[in-house]
GROMACS .gro file of C-alpha atoms in nm:
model
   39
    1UNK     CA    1  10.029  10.562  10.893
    2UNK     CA    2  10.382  10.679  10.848
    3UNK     CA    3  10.507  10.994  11.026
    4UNK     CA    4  10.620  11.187  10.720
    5UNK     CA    5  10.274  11.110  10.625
    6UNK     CA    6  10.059  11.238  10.926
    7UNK     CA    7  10.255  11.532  10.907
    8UNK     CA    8  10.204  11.605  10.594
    9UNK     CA    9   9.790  11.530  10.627
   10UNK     CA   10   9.812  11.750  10.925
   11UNK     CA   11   9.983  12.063  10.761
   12UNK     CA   12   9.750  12.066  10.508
   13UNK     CA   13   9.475  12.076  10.685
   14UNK     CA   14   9.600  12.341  10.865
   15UNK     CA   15   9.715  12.482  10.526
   16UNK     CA   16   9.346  12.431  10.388
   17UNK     CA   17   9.212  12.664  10.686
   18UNK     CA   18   9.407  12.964  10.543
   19UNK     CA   19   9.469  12.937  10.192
   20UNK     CA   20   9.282  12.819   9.877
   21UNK     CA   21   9.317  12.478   9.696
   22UNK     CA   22   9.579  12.649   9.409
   23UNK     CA   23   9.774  12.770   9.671
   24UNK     CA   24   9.812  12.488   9.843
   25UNK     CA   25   9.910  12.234   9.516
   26UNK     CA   26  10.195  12.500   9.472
   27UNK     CA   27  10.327  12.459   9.793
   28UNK     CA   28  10.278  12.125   9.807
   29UNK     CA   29  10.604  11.977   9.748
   30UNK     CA   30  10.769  12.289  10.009
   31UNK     CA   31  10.567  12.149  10.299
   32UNK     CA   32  10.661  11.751  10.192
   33UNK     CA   33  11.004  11.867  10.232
   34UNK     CA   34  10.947  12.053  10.569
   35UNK     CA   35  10.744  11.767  10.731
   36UNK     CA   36  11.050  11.512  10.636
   37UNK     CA   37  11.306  11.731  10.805
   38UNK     CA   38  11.074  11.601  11.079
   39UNK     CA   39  11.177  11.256  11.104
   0.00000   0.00000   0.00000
């Protein structure tokens, strides 16, 4: 899998823990962005 990926998979499962599924499409693109910086 590529890292941008698995970071992304593990945020928002993280993400999922705390916040509803709404919440999380809208910051979807946000955390994409953090988890790139990443790499």
């Amino acid at each position: 899998m590529h890292p941008i990926d698995e970071c992304y998979k593990k945020e928002k499962n993280d993400f999922f823990k705390f916040i509803n599924l709404q919440e999380t499409k809208k910051n979807k693109f946000k955390k994409k962005i953090r988890c790139s910086n990443l790499i």
